[in-house]
mmCIF file of C-alpha atoms (C1' of nucleotides) in Angstrom:
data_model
loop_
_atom_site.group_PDB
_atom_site.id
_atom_site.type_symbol
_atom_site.label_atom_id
_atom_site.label_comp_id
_atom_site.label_asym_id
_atom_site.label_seq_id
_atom_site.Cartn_x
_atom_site.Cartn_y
_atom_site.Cartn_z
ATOM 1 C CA UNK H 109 -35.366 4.486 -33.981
ATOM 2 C CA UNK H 110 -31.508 3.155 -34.283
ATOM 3 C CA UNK H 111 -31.144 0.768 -36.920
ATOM 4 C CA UNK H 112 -29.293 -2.264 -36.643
ATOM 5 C CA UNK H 113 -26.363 -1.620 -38.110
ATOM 6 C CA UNK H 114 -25.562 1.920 -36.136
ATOM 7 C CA UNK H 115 -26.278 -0.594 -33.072
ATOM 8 C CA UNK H 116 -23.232 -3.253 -34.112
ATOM 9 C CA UNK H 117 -20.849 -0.766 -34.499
ATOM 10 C CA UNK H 118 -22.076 1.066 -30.998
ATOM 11 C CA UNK H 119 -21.443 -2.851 -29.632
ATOM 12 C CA UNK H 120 -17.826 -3.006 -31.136
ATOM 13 C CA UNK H 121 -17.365 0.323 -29.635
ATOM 14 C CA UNK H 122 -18.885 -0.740 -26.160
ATOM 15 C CA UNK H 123 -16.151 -3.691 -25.560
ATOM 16 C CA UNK H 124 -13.616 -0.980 -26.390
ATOM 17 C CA UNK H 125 -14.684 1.111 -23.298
ATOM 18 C CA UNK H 126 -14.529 -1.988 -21.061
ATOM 19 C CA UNK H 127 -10.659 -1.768 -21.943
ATOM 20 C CA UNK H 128 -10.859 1.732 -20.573
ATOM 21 C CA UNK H 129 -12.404 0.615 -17.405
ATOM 22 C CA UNK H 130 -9.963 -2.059 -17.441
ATOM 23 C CA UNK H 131 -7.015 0.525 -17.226
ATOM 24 C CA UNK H 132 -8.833 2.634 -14.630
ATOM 25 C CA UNK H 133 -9.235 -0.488 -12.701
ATOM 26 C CA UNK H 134 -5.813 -0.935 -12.847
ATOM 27 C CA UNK H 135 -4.424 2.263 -11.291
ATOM 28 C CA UNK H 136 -6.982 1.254 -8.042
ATOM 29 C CA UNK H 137 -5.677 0.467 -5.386
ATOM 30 C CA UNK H 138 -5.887 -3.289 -4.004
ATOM 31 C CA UNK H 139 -7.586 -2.807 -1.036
ATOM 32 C CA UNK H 140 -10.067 -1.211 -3.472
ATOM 33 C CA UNK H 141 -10.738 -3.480 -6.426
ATOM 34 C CA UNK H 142 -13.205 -2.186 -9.196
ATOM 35 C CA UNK H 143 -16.319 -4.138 -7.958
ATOM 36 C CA UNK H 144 -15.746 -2.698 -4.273
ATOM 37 C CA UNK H 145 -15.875 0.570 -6.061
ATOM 38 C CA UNK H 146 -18.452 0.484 -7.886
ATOM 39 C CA UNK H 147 -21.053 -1.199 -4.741
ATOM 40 C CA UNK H 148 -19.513 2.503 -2.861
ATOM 41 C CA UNK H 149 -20.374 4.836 -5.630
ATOM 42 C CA UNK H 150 -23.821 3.467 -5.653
ATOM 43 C CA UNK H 151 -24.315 3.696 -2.277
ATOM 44 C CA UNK H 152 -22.813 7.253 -2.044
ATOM 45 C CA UNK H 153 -25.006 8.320 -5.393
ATOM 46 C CA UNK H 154 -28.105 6.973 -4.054
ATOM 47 C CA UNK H 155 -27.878 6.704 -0.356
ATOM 48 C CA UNK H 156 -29.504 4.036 1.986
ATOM 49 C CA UNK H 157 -30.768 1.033 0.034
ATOM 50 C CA UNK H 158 -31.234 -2.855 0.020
ATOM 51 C CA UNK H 159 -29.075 -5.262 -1.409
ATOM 52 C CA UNK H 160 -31.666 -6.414 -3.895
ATOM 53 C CA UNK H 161 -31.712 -2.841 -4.806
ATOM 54 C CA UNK H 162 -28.388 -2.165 -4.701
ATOM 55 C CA UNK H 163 -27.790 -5.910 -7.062
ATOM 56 C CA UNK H 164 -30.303 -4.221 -9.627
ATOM 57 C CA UNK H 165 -27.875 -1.085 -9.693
ATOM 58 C CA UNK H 166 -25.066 -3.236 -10.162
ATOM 59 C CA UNK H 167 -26.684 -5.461 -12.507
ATOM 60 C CA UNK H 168 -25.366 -8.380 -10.731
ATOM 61 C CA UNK H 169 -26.952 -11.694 -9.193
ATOM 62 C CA UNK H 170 -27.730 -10.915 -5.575
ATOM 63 C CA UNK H 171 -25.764 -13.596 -4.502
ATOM 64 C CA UNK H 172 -22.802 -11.538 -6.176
ATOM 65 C CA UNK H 173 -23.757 -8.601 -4.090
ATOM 66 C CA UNK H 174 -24.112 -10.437 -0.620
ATOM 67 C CA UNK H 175 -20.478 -10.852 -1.058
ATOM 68 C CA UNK H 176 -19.340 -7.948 -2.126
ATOM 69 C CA UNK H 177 -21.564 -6.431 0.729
ATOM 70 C CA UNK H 178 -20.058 -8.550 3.085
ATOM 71 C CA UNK H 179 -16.503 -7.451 2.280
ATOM 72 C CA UNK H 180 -17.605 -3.906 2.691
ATOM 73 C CA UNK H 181 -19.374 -4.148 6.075
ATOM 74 C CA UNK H 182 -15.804 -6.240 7.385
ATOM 75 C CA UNK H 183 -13.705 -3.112 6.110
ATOM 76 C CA UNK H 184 -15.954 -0.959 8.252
ATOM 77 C CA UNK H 185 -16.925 1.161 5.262
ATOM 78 C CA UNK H 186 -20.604 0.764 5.788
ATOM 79 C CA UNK H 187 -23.436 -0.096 8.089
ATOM 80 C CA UNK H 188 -25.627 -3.007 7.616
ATOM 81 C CA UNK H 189 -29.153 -2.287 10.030
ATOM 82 C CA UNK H 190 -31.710 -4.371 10.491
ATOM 83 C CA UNK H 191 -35.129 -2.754 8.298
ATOM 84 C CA UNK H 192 -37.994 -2.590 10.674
ATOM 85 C CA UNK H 193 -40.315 -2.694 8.122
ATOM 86 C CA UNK H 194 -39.369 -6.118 6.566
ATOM 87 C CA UNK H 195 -37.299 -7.917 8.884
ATOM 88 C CA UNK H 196 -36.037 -10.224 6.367
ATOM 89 C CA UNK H 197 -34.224 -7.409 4.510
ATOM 90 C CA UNK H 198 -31.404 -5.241 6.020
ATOM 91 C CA UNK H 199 -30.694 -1.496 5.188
ATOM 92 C CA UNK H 200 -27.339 -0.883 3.706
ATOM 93 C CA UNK H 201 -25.645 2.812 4.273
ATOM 94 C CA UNK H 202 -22.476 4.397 3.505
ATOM 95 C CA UNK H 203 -20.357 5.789 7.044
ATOM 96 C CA UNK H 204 -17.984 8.285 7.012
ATOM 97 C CA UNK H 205 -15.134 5.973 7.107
ATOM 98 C CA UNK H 206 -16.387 4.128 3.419
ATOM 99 C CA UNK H 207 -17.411 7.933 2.423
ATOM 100 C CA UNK H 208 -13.494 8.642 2.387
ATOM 101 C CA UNK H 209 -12.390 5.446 0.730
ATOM 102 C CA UNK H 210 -15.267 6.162 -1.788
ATOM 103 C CA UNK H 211 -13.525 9.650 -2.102
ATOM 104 C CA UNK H 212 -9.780 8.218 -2.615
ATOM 105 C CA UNK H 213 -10.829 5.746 -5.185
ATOM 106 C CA UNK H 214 -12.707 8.168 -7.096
ATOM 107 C CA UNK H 215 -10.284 10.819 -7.457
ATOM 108 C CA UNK H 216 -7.608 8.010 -8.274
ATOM 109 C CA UNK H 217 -9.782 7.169 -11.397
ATOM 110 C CA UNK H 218 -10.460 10.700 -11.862
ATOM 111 C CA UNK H 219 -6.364 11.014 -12.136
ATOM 112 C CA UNK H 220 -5.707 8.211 -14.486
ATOM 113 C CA UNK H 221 -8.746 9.527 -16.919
ATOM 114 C CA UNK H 222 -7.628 13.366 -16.930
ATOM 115 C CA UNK H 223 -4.191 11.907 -17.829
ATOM 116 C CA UNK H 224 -5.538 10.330 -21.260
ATOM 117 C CA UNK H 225 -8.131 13.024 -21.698
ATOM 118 C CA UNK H 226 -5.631 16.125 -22.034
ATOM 119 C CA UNK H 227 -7.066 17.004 -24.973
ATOM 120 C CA UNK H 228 -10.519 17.142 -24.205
ATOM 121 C CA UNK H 229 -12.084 19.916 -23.197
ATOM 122 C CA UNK H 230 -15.064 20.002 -20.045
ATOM 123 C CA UNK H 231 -17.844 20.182 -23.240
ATOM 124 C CA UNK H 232 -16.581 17.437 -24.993
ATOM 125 C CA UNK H 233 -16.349 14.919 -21.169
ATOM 126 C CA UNK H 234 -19.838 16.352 -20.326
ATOM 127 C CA UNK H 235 -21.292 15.535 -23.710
ATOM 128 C CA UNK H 236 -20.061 12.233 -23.428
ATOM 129 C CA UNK H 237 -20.779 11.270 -19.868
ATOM 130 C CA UNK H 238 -24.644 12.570 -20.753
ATOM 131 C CA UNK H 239 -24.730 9.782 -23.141
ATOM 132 C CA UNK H 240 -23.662 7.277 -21.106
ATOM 133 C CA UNK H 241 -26.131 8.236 -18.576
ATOM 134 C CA UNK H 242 -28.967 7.852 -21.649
ATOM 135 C CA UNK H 243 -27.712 4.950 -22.207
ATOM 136 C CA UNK H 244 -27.808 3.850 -18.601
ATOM 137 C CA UNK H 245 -31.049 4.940 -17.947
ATOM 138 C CA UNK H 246 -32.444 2.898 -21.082
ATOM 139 C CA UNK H 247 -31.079 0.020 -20.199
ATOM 140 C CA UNK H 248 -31.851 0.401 -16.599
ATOM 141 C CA UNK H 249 -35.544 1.841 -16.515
ATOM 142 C CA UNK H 250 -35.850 -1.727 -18.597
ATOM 143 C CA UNK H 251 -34.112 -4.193 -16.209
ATOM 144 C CA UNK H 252 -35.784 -2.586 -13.050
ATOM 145 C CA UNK H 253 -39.086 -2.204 -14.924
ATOM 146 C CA UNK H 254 -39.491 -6.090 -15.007
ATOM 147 C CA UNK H 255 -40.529 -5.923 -11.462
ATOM 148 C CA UNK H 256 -42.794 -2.521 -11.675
ATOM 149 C CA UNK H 257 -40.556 -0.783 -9.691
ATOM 150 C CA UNK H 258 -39.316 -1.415 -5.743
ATOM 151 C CA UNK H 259 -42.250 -0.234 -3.546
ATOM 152 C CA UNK H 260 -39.820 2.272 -1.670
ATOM 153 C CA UNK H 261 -42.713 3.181 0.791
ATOM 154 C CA UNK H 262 -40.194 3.089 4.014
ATOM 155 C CA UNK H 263 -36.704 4.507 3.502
ATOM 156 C CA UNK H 264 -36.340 6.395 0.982
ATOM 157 C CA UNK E 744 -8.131 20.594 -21.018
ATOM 158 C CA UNK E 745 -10.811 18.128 -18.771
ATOM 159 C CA UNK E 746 -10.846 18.723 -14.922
ATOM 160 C CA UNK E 747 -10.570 15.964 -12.418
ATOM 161 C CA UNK E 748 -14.102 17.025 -11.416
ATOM 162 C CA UNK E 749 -15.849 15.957 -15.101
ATOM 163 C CA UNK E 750 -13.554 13.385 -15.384
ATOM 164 C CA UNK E 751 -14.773 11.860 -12.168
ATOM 165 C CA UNK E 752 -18.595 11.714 -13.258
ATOM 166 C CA UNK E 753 -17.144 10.377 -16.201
ATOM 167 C CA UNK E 754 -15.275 7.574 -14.226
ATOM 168 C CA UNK E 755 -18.880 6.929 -12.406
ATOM 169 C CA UNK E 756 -20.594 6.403 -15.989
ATOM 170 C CA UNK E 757 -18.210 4.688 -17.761
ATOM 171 C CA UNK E 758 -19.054 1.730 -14.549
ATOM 172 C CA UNK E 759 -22.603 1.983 -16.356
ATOM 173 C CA UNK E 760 -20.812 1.104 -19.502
ATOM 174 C CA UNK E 761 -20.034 -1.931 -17.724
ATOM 175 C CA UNK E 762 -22.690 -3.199 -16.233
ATOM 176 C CA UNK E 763 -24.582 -2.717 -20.185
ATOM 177 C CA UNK E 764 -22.020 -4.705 -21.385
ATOM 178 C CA UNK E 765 -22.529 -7.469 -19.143
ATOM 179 C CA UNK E 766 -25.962 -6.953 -20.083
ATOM 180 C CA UNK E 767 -25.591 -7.448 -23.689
ATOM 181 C CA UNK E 768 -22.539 -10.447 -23.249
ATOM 182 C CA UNK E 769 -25.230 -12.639 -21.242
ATOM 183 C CA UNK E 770 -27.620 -12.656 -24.171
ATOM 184 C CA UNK E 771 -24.489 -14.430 -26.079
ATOM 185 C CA UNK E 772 -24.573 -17.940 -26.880
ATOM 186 C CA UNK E 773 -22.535 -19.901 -24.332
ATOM 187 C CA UNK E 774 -20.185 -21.310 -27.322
ATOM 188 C CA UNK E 775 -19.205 -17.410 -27.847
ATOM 189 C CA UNK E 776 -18.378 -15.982 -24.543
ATOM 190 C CA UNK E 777 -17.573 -11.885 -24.370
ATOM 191 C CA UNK E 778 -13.809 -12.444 -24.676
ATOM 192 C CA UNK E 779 -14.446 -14.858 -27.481
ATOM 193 C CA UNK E 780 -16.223 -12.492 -29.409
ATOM 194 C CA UNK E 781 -13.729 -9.740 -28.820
ATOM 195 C CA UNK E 782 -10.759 -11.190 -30.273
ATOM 196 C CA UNK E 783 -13.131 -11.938 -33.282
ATOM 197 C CA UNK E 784 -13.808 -8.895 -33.233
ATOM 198 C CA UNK E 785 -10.697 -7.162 -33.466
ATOM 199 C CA UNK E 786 -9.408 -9.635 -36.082
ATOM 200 C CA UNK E 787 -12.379 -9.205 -38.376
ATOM 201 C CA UNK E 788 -11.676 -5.601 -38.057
ATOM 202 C CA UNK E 789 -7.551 -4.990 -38.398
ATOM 203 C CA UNK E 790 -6.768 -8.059 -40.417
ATOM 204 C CA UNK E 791 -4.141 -10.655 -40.237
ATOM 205 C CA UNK E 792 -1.531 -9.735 -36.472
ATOM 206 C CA UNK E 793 0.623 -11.390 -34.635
ATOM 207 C CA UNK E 794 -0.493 -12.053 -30.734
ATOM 208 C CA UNK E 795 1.332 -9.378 -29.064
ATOM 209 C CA UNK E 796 -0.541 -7.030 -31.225
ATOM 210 C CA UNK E 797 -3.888 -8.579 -30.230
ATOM 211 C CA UNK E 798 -3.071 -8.745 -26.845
ATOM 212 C CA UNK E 799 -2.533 -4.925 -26.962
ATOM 213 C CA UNK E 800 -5.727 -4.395 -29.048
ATOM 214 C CA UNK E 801 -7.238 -6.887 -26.407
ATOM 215 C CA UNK E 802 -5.874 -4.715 -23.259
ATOM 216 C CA UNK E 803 -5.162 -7.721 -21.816
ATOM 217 C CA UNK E 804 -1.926 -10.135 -20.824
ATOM 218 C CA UNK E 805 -0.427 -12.345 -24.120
ATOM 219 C CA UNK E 806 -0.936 -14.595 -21.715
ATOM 220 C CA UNK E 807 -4.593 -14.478 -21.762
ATOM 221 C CA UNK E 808 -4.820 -13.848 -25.174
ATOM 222 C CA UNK E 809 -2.625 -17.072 -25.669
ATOM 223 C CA UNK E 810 -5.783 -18.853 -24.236
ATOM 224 C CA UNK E 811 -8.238 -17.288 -26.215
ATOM 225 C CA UNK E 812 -6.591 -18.215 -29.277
ATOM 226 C CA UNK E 813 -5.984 -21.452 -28.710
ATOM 227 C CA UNK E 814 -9.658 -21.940 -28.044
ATOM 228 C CA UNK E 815 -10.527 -20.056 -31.301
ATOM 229 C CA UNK E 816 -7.816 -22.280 -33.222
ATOM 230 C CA UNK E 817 -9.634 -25.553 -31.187
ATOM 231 C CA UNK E 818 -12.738 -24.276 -32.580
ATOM 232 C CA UNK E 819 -11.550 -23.617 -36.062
ATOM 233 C CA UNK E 820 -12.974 -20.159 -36.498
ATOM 234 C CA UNK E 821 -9.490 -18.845 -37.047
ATOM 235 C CA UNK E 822 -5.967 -19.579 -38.880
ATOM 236 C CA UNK E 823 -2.423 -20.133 -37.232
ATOM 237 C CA UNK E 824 0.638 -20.015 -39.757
ATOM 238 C CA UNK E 825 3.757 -19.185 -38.679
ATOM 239 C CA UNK E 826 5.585 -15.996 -39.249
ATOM 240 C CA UNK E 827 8.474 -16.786 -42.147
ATOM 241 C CA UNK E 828 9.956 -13.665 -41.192
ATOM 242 C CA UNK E 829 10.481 -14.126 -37.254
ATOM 243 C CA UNK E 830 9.790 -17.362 -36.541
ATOM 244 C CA UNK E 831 8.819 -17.071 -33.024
ATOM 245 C CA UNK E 832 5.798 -15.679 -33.438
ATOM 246 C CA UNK E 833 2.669 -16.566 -35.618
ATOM 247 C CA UNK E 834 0.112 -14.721 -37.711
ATOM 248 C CA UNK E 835 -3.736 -14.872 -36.458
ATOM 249 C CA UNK E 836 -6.606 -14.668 -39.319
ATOM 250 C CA UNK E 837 -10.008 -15.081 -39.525
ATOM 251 C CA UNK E 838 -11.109 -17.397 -41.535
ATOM 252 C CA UNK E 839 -14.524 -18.078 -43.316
ATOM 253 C CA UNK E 840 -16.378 -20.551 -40.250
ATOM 254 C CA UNK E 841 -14.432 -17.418 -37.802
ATOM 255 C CA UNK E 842 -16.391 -14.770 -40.300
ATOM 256 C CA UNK E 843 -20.070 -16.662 -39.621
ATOM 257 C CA UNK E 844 -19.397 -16.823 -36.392
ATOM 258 C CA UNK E 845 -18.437 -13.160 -35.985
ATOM 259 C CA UNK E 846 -21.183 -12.210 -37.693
ATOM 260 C CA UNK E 847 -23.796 -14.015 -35.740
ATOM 261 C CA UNK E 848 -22.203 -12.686 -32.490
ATOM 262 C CA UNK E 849 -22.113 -8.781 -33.928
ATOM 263 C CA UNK E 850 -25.808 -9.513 -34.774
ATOM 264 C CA UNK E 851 -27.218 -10.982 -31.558
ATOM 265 C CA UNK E 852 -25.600 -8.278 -29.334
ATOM 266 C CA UNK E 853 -26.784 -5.057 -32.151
ATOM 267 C CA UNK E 854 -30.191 -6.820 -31.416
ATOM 268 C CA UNK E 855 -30.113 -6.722 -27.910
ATOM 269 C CA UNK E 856 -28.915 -3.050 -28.005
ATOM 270 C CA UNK E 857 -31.393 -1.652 -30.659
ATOM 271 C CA UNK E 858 -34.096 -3.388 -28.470
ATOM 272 C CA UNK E 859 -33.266 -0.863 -25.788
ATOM 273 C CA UNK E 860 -32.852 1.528 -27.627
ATOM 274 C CA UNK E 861 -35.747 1.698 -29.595
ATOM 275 C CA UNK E 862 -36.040 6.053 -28.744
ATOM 276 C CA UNK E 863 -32.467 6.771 -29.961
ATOM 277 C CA UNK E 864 -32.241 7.635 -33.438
ATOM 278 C CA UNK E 865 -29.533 6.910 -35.699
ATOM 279 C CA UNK E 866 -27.524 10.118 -35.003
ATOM 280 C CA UNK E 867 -27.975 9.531 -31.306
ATOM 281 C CA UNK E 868 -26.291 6.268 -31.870
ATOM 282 C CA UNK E 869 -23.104 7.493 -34.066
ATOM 283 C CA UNK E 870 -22.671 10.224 -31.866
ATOM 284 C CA UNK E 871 -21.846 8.174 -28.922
ATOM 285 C CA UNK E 872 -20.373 5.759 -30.821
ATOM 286 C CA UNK E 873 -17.679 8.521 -32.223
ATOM 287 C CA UNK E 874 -17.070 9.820 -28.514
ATOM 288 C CA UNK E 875 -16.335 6.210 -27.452
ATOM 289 C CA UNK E 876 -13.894 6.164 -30.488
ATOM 290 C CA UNK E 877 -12.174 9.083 -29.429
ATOM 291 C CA UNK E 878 -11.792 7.632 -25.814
ATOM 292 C CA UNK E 879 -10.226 4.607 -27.295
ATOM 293 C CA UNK E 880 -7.651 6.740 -29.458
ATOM 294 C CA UNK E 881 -6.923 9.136 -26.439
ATOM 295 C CA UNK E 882 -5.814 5.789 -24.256
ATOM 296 C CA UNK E 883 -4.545 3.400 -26.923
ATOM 297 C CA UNK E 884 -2.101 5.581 -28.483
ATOM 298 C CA UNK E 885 -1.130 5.904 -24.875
ATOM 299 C CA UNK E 886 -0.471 2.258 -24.733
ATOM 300 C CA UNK E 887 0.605 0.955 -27.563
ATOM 301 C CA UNK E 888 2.880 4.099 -27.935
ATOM 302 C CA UNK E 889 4.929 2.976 -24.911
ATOM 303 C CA UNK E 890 6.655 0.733 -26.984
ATOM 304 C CA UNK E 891 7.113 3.201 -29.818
ATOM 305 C CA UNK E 892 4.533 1.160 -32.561
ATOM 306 C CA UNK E 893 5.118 -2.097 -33.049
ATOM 307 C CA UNK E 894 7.345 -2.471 -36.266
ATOM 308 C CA UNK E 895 5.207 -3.673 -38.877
ATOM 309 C CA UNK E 896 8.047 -4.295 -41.655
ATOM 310 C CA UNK E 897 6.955 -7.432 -42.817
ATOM 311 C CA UNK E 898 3.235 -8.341 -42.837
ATOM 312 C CA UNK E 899 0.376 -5.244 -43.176
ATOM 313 C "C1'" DT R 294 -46.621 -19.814 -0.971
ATOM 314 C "C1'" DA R 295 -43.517 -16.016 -2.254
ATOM 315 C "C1'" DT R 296 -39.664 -13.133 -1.200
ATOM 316 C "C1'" DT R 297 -35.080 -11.463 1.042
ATOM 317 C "C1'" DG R 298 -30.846 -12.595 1.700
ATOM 318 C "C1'" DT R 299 -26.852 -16.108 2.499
ATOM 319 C "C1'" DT R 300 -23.806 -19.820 1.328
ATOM 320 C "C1'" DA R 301 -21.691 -23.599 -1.608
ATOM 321 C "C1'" DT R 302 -20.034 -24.614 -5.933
ATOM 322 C "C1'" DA R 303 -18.489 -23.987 -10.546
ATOM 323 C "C1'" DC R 304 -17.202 -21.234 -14.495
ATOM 324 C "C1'" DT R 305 -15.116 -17.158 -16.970
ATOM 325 C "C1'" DC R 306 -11.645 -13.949 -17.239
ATOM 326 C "C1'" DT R 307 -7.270 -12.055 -15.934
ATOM 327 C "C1'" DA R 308 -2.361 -11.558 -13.993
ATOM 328 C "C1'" DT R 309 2.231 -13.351 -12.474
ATOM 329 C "C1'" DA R 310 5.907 -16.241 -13.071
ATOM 330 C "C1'" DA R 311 8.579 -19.858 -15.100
ATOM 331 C "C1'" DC R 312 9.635 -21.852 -19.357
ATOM 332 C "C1'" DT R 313 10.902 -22.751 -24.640
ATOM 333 C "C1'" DA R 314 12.341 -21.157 -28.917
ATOM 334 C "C1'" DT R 315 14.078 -17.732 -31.769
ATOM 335 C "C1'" DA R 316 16.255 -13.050 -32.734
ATOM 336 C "C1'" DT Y 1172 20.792 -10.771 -23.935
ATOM 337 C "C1'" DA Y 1173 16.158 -9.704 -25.338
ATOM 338 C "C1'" DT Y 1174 11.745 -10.863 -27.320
ATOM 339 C "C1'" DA Y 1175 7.417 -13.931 -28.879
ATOM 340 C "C1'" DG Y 1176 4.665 -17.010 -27.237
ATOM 341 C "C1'" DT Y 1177 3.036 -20.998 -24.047
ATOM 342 C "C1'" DT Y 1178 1.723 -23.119 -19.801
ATOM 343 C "C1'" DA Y 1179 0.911 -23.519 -14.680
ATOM 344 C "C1'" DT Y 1180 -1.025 -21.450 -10.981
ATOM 345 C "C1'" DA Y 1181 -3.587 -18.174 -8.358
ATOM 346 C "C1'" DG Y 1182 -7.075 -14.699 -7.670
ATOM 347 C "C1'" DA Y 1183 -11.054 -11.656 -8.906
ATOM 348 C "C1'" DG Y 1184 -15.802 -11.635 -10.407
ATOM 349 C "C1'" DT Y 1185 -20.018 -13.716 -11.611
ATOM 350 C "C1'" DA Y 1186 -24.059 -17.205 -12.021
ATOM 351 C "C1'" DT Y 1187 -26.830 -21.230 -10.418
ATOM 352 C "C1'" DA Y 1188 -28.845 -23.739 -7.006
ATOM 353 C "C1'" DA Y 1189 -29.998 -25.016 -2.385
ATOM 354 C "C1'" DC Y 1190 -31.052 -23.053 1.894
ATOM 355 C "C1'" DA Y 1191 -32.910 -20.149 6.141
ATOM 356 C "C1'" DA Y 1192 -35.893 -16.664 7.782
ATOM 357 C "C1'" DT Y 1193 -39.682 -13.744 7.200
ATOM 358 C "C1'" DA Y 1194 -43.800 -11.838 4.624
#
DNA sequence: TATTGTTATACTCTATAACTATA
DNA sequence: TATAGTTATAGAGTATAACAATA
């Protein structure tokens, strides 16, 4: 159990890394701001979802993601289909057009990071990105644990 | 030496980063926004600067940090004097009200974090914590370095 | 009645550019 | 001429609340 104190200086260190991400963000480009980005790495991590799903991913108000959502299905990058098992909801799916925007961006980030990180070695990225994922998945299993998980019984 | 591949799933969690940071920033007290609490932050930590140095610790425009600083002067949670030797620019410090204030902040968000982290232990904690220190020094020597250090002759 | 998603509105944060004062 | 900082303005990104459609 992590005592308080470890826990500051982990905060102090957290704001740090949204500098990082702030730099990466950057080096996008503007057709492809950092919020687009992110909405098409979820979708091509995860595959078809719904926006509430994909807002819980984001960790942003739904409202938020409508937007964003909206700006993505205008581009062309994804398809927006009506769900035939809840027709109030609508099933939201990467196409091969947003697959090679996704691809662009993220090898544009992937640049700018290797750039910085010439000193790392593959262990020492790995070990760190494993962490992050930890810490992802315990702050995520709580946030969509609130609702006792989506019933996914239709599309996966 | 990292390849673009790690470096890319790194790029992917280092959005997670984010979104946990958002996470922890709305549990804030609307007096001390994120941003507030940053420059705090970095002023409780390095001392007495002048603005262009917090804007760089900041990763953000002087501009912006102009704006913060005013608000934290407004506020009175931080000291203004001038600079006696260049007197175009001014030396920030925290000052005891600043120091509360600072302290509740680091507090409330290590609280938020330890509360998800309830199965991490201690070394867990640091570990990440040291790896998100190293990504800091691996781009802010980058950054600040494009300027060749700031000349620190007369204060610190 | 509750839930999914959209839209309107406001607030926070940031960048660009024009400006003042000093080096 | 260059640099430190301020201010005005614009543009992302997000949250809240009111709304429509469906469960």
């Amino acid at each position: 159990m992590a005592t308080k104190e470890h826990c500051a200086e982990l905060a102090r260190q957290l704001r740090v890394v949204i500098a990082v991400g702030r730099e990466v963000g950057r080096a996008l480009p503007p057709e492809t701001p950092p919020a687009t980005v992110a909405a098409l790495t979820i979708l091509g991590r995860h595959g078809e979802m719904r926006m509430s799903r994909l807002a819980e991913y984001l960790d942003v108000d739904m409202s938020v993601t409508s937007r964003h959502v909206a700006h993505l299905v205008e581009r062309g990058w994804i398809d927006r289909t009506p769900d035939a098992l809840d027709r109030r909801s609508r099933l939201l799916r990467l196409n091969p057009h947003g697959e090679k925007v996704l691809a662009a961006s993220s090898d544009r980030a992937a640049e700018v990071l290797a750039a910085h990180l010439s000193d790392w070695s593959d262990d020492d990225v790995d070990q760190l990105t494993g962490l992050l994922d930890r810490l992802r998945l315990s702050f995520g299993d709580c946030r969509t644990g609130a609702h006792a998980h989506p019933p996914r019984t239709h599309a996966n």
